[in-house]
Tab-separated table of C-alpha atoms in Angstrom:
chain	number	residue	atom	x	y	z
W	1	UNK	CA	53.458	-147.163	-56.455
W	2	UNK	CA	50.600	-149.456	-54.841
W	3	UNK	CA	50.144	-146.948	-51.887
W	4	UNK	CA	46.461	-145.627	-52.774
W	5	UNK	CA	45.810	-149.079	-52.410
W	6	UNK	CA	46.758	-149.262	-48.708
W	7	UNK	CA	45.207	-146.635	-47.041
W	8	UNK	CA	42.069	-147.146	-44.754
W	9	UNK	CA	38.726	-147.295	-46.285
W	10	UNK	CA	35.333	-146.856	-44.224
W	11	UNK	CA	32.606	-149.291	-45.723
W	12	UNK	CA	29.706	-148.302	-44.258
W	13	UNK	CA	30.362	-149.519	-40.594
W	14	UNK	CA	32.966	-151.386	-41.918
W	15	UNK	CA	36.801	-149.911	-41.162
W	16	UNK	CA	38.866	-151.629	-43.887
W	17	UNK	CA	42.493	-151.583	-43.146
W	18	UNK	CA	43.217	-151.481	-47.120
W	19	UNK	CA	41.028	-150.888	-50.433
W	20	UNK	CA	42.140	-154.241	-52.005
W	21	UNK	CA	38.709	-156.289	-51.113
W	22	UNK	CA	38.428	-160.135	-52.007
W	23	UNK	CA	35.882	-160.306	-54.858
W	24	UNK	CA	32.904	-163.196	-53.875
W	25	UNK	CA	34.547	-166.420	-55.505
W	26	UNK	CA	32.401	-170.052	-56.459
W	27	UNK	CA	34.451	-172.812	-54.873
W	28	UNK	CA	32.449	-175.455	-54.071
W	29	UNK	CA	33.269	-176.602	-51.339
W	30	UNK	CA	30.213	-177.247	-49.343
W	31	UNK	CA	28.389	-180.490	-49.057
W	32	UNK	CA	25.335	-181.009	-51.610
W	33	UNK	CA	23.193	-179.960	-49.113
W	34	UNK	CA	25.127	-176.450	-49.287
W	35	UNK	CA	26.677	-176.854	-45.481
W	36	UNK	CA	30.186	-175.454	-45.182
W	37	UNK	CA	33.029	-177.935	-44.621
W	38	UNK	CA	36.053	-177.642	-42.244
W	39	UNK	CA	38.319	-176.931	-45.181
W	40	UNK	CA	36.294	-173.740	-45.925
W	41	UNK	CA	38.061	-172.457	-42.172
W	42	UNK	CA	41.224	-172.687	-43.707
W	43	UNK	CA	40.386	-171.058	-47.018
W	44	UNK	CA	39.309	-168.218	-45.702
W	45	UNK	CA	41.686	-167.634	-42.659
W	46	UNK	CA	44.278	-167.703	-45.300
W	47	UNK	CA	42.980	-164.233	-46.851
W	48	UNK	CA	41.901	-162.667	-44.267
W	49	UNK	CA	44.429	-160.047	-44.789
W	50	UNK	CA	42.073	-158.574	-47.305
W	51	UNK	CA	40.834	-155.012	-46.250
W	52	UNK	CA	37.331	-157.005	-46.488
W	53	UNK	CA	36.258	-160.366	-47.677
W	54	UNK	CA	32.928	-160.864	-49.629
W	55	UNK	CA	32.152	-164.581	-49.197
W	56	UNK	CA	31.081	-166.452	-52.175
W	57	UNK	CA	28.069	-166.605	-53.408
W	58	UNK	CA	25.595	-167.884	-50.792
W	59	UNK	CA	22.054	-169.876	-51.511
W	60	UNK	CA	19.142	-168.219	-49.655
W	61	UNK	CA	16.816	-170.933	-50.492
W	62	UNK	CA	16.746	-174.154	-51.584
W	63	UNK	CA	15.258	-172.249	-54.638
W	64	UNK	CA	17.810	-170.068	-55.339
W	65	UNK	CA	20.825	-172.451	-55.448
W	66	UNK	CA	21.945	-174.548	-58.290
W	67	UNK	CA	25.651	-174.734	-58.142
W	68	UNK	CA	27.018	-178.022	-56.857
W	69	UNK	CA	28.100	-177.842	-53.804
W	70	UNK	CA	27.927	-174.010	-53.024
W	71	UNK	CA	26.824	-173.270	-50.023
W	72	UNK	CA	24.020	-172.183	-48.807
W	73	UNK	CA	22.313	-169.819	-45.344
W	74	UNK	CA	18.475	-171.142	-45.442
W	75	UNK	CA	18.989	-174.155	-42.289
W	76	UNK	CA	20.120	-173.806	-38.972
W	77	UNK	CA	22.656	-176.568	-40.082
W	78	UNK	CA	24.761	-174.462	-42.692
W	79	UNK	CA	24.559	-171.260	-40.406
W	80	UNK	CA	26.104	-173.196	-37.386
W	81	UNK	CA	29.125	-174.042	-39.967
W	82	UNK	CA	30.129	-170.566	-40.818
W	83	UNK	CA	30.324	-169.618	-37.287
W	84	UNK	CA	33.909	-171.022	-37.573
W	85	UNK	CA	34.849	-169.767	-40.696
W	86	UNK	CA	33.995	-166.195	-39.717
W	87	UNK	CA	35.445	-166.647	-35.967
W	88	UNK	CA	38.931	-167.651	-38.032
W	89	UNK	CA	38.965	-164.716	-40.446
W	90	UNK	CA	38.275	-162.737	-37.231
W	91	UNK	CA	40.897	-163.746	-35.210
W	92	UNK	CA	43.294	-163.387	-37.646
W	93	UNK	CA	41.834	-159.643	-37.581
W	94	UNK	CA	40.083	-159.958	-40.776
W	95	UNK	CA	36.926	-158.577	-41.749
W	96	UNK	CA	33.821	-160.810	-43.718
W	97	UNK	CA	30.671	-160.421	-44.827
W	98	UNK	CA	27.961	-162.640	-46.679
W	99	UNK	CA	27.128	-162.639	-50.586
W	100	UNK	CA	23.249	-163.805	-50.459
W	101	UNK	CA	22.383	-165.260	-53.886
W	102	UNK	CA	19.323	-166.056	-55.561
W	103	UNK	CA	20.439	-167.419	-58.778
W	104	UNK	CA	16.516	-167.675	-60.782
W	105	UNK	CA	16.201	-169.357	-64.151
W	106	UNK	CA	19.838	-170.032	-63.781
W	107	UNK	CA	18.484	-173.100	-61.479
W	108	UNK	CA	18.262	-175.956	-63.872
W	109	UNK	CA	15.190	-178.110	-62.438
W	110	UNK	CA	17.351	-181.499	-61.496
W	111	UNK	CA	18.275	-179.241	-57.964
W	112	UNK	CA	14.447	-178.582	-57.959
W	113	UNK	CA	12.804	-182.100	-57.827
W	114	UNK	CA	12.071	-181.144	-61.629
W	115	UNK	CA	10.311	-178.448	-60.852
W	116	UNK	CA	10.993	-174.877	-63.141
W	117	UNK	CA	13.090	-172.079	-62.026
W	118	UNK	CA	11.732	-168.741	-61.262
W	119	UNK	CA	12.592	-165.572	-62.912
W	120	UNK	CA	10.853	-162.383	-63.630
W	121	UNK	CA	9.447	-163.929	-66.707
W	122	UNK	CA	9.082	-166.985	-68.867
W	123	UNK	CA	12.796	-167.005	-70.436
W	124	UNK	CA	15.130	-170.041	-70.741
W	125	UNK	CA	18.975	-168.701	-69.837
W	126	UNK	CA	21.945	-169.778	-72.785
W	127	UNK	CA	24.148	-172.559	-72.256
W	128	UNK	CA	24.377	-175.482	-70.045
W	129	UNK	CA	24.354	-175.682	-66.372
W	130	UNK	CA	26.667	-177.418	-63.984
W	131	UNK	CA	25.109	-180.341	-62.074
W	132	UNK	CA	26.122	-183.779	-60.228
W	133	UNK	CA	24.968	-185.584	-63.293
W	134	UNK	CA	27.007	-183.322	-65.850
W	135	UNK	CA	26.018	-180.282	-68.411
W	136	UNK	CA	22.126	-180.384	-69.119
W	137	UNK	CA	20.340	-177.656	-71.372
W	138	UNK	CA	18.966	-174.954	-69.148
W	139	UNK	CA	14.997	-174.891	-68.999
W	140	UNK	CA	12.709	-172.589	-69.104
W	141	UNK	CA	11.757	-170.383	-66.018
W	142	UNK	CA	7.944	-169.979	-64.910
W	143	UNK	CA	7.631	-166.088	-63.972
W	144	UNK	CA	7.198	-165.418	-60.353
W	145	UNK	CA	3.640	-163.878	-59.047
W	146	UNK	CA	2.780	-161.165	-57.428
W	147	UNK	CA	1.699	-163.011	-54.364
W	148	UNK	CA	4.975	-165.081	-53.983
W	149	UNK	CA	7.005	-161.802	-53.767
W	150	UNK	CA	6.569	-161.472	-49.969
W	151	UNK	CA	7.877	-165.134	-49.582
W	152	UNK	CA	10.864	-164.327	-52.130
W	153	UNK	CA	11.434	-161.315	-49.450
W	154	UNK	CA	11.087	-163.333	-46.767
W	155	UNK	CA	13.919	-166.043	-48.122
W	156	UNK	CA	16.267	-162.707	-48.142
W	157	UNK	CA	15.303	-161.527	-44.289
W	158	UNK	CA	16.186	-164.995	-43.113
W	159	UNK	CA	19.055	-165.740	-44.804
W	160	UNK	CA	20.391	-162.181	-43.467
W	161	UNK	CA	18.958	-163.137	-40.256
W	162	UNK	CA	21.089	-166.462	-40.006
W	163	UNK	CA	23.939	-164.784	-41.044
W	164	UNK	CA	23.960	-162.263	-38.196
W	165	UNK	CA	23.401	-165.302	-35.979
W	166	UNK	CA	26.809	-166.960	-37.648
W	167	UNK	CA	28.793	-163.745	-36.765
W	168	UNK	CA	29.390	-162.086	-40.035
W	169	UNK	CA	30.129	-158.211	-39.897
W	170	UNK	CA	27.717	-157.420	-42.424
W	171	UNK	CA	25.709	-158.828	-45.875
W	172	UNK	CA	26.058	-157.794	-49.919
W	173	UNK	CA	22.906	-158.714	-52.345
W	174	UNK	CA	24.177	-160.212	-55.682
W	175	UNK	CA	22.332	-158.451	-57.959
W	176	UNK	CA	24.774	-158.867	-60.649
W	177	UNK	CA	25.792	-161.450	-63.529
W	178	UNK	CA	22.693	-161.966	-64.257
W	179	UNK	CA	20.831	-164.124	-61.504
W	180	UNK	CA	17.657	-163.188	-59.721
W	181	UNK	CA	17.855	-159.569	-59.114
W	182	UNK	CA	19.821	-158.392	-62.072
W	183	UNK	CA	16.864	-161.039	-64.289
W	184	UNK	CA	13.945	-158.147	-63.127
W	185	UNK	CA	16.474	-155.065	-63.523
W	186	UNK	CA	17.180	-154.965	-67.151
W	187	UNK	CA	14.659	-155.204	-69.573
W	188	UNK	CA	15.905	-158.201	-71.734
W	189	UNK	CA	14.410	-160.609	-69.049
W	190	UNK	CA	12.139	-158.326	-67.621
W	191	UNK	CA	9.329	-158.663	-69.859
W	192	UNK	CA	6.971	-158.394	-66.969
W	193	UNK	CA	3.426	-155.535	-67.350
W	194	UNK	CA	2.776	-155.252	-63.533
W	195	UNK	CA	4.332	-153.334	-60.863
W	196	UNK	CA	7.505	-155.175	-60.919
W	197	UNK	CA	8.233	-154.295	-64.944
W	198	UNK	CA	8.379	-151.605	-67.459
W	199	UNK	CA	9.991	-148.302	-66.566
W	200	UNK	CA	13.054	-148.671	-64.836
W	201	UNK	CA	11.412	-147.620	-61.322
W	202	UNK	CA	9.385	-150.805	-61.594
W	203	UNK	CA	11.991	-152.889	-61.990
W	204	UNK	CA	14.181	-151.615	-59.619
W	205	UNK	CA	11.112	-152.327	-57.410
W	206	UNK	CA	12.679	-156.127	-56.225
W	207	UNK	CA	16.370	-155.060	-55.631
W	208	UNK	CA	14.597	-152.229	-53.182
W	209	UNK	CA	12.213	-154.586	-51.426
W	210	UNK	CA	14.802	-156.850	-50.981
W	211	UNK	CA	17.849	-153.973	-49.990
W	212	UNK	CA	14.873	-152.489	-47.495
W	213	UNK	CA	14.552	-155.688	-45.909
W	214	UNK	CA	18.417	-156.474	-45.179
W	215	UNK	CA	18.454	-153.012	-44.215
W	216	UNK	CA	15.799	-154.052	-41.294
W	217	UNK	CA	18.064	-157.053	-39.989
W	218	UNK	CA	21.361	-155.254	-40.256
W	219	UNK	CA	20.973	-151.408	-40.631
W	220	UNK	CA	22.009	-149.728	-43.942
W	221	UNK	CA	25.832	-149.290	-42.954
W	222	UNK	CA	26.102	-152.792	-43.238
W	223	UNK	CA	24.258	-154.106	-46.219
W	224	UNK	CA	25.918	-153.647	-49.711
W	225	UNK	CA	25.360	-154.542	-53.032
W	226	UNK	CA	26.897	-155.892	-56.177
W	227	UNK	CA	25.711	-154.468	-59.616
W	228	UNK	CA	26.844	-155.601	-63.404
W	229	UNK	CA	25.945	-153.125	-65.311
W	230	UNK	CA	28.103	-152.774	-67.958
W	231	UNK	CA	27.207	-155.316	-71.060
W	232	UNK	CA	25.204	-159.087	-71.410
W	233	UNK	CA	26.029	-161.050	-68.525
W	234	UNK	CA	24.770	-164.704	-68.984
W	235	UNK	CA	22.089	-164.094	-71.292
W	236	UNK	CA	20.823	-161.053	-69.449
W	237	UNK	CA	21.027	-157.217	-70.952
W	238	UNK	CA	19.477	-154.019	-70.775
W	239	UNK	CA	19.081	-151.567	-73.833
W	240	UNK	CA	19.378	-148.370	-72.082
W	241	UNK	CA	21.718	-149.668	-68.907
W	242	UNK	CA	22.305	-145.594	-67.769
W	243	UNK	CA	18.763	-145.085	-67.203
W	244	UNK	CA	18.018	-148.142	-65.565
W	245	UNK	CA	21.359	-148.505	-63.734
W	246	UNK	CA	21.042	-145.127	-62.646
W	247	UNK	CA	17.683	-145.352	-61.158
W	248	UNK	CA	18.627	-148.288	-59.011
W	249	UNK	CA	21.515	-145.683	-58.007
W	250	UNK	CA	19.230	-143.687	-56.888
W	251	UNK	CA	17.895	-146.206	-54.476
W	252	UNK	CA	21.065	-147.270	-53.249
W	253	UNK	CA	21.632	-143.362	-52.419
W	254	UNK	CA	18.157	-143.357	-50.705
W	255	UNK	CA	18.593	-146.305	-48.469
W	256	UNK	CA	22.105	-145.655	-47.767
W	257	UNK	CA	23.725	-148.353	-48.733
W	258	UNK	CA	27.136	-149.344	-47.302
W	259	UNK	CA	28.630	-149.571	-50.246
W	260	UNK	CA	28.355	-150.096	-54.283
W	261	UNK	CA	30.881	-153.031	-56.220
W	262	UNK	CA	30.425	-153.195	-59.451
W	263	UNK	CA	31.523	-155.556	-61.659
W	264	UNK	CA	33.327	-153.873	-64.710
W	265	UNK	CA	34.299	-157.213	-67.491
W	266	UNK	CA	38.000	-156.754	-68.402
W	267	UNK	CA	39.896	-158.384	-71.386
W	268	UNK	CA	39.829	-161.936	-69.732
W	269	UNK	CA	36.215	-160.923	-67.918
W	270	UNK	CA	34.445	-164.128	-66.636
W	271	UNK	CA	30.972	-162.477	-67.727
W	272	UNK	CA	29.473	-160.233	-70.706
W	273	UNK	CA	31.199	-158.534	-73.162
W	274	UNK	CA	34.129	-156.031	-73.104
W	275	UNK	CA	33.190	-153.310	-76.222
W	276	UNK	CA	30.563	-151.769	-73.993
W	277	UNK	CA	30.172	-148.137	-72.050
W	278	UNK	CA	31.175	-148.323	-68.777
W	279	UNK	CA	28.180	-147.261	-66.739
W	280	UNK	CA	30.581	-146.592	-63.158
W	281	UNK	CA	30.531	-142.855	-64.002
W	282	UNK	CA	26.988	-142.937	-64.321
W	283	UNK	CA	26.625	-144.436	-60.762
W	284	UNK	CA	29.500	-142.531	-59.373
W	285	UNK	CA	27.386	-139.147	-60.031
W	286	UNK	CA	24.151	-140.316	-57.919
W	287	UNK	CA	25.647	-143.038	-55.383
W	288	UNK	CA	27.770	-140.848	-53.205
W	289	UNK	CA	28.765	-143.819	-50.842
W	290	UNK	CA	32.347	-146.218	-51.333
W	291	UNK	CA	32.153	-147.380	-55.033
W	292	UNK	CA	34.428	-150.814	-55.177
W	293	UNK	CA	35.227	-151.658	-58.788
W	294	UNK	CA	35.823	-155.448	-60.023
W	295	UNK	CA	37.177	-155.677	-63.380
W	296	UNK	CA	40.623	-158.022	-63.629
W	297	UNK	CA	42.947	-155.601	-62.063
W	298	UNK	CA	46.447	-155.718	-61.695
W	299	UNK	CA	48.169	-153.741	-58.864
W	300	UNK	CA	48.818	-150.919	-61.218
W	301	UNK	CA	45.607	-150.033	-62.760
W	302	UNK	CA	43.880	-150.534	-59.293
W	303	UNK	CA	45.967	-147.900	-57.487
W	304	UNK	CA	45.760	-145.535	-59.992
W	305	UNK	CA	42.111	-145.868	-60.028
W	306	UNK	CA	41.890	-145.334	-56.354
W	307	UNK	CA	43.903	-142.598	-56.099
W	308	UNK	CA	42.095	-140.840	-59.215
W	309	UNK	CA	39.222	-140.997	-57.348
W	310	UNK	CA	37.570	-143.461	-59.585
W	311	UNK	CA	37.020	-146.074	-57.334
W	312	UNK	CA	37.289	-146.190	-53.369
W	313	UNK	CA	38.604	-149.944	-53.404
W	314	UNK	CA	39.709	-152.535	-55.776
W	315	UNK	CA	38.024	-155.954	-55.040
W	316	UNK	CA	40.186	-159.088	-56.601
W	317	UNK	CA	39.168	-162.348	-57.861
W	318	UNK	CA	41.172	-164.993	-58.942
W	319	UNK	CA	44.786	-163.282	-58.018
W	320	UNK	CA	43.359	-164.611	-54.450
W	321	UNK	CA	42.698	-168.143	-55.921
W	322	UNK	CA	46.740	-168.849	-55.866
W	323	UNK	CA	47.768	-166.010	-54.209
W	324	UNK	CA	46.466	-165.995	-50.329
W	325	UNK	CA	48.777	-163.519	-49.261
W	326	UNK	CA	47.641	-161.349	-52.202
W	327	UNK	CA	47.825	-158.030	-49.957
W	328	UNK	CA	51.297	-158.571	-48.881
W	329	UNK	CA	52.787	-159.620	-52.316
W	330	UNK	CA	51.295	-156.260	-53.932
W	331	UNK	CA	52.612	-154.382	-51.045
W	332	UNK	CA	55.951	-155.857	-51.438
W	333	UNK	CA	56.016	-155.302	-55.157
W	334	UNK	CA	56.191	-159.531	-55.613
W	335	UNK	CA	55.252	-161.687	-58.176
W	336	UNK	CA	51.684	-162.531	-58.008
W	337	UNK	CA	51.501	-166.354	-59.200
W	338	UNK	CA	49.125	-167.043	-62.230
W	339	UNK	CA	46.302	-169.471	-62.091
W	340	UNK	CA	47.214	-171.263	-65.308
W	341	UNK	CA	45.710	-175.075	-64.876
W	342	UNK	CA	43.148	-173.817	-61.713
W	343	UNK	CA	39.818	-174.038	-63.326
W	344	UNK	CA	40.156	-177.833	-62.946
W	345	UNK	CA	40.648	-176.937	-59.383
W	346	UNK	CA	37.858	-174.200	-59.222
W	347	UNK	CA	35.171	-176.190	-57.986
W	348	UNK	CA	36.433	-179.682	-57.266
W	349	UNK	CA	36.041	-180.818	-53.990
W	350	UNK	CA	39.538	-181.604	-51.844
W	351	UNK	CA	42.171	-178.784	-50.143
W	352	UNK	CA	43.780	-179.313	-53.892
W	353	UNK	CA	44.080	-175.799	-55.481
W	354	UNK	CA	42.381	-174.661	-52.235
W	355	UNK	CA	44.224	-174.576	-49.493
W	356	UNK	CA	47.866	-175.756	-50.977
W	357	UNK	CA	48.751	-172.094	-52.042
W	358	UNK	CA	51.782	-171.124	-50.894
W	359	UNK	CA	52.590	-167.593	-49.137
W	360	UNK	CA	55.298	-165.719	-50.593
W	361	UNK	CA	57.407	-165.979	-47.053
W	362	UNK	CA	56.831	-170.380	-47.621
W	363	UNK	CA	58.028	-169.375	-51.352
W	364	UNK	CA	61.272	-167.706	-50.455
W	365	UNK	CA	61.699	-170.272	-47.350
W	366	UNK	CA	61.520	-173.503	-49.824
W	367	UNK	CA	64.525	-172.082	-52.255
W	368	UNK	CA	66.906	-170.741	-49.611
């Protein structure tokens, strides 16, 4: 039933061994400082089974990151400890590239010395944000200027530099649930009159400058991108996603990128609504390169959307929270174990609902 899913899948450069593709995951893990602990090794040997890990979402700047603990790819410190996470997932013959993550207004000024957050324009996310003190209000974000975008591009080229120098086999922009990139695509926060806002080619205009410049460290078969264009993610919507979504398709087709995911909210989605119009068709018709949906799956629905031709690969989220040997237990037809009481787990420090998982082989071992 679950064969479509285990077929090889060529992502860009990339040969995936499978189309079932970990999905970037928040752990928080890291120091405060955003440098990768030991335990992070571990985590990620663990799934390295995957046809390709996406790494959580990674801080290109002190700037850009405002999740406790994430991690982050600005210092020469945090890119010397990924070298042994990705030398683990590779000799356990896994494949791994970087998320790089500008998060914008959704920076709340304590991990700023109390400075503002910068979007493309003056708009204040919804909602609290996470930080070392607790929940505090988020704040309004000061638009960014024309003359800062260079540095902003900059941030992007080193971060992608420093994680070519860890070893990574590739990089994926996060211009999705609405952080920095996916702030100047859709016209709800991109209020901006100048070359960066308006029509949809304007505010595409970022997400290229940015693509074009990973594109110069790694090539274009080895930069990808992540896209949420299907409904309100975190404050941040667009009221005509198929024309804007489909110009920054027609980008992505242009510069060759390696490959598309998209994230597509499901019943229990994590972001946005679920009533909306499902804009991968729309992509699907301009992009011509591996499309990788994201939307809750369960083994099922995933290989029948691969082998429709919907989607070239499936990429999984929290099933590979609990479930490290995810790729073996849906080729086996197991149980896939739930994460009911994880999110208390999520992003707490400790190998607690981190590394404890057990495989489905230490399952069946411990009752027999």
């Amino acid at each position: 039933m679950h064969d479509p899913l285990f077929q090889p899948v060529r992502l860009g450069a990339i040969e995936a061994p499978n189309r079932i593709v970990m999905a970037p995951l928040t752990r928080g893990r890291a120091t405060a400082d955003g440098v990768p602990t030991p335990i992070m090794v571990e985590y990620y040997r663990q799934r390295a089974s995957a046809g390709l890990i996406i790494t959580e979402a990674t801080g290109i700047s002190r700037e850009g990151l405002g999740w406790p603990s994430a991690p982050g790819i600005w210092s020469d410190e945090q890119t010397e400890a990924w070298k042994p996470i990705v030398e683990a997932v590779h000799q356990a013959s896994g494949r791994i590239v970087m998320q790089l993550w500008h998060m914008g207004r959704i920076v709340h000024p304590y991990f700023l010395g109390g400075e503002p957050p910068v979007s493309a324009s003056a708009t204040t996310a919804p909602g609290h944000a996470h930080t070392p003190e607790g929940t505090k209000d988020f704040e309004p974000a000061r638009p960014l200027r024309i003359d800062e975008m260079p540095r902003l591009i900059e941030d992007y080229g080193r971060a992608a530099e420093n994680a070519k120098k860890a070893g990574f086999d590739g990089v994926q922009l996060h211009a999705a649930n609405g952080y920095l990139i996916d702030q100047f695509l859709r016209d709800g926060t991109n209020l901006r009159d100048d070359d960066y806002g308006g029509t949809p080619q304007n505010r595409v205009r970022l997400m290229r400058e940015v693509m074009e410049r990973l594109i110069a460290v790694w090539g274009k078969d080895r930069v990808s991108i992540r896209l949420s264009p299907n409904g309100e993610s975190q404050g941040v919507d667009d009221s005509n996603p198929a024309a804007t979504f489909g110009e920054a398709a027609r980008v992505l087709q242009e510069l060759g990128a390696s490959f598309v995911e998209l994230r597509q909210p499901g019943p229990e989605g994590t972001f946005g609504q679920t009533d909306v119009p499902q804009q991968d068709g729309v992509i699907r018709s301009i992009y011509t390169g591996p499309l990788v949906l994201n939307s809750d799956y369960a083994p099922e629905n995933a290989a029948a959307d691969v082998a429709s031709g919907r989607a070239d690969a499936i990429s999984f989220g929290r099933p590979f929270i609990s479930n490290p040997d995810l790729v073996d237990r849906i080729r086996q037809g197991a149980h896939i174990n739930p994460n009911k009481g994880v999110p208390q787990t999520w992003y707490f420090p400790g190998e607690a609902g981190y590394t404890d998982y057990p495989t489905l082989a230490e399952e069946t071992a411990s009752v027999e």
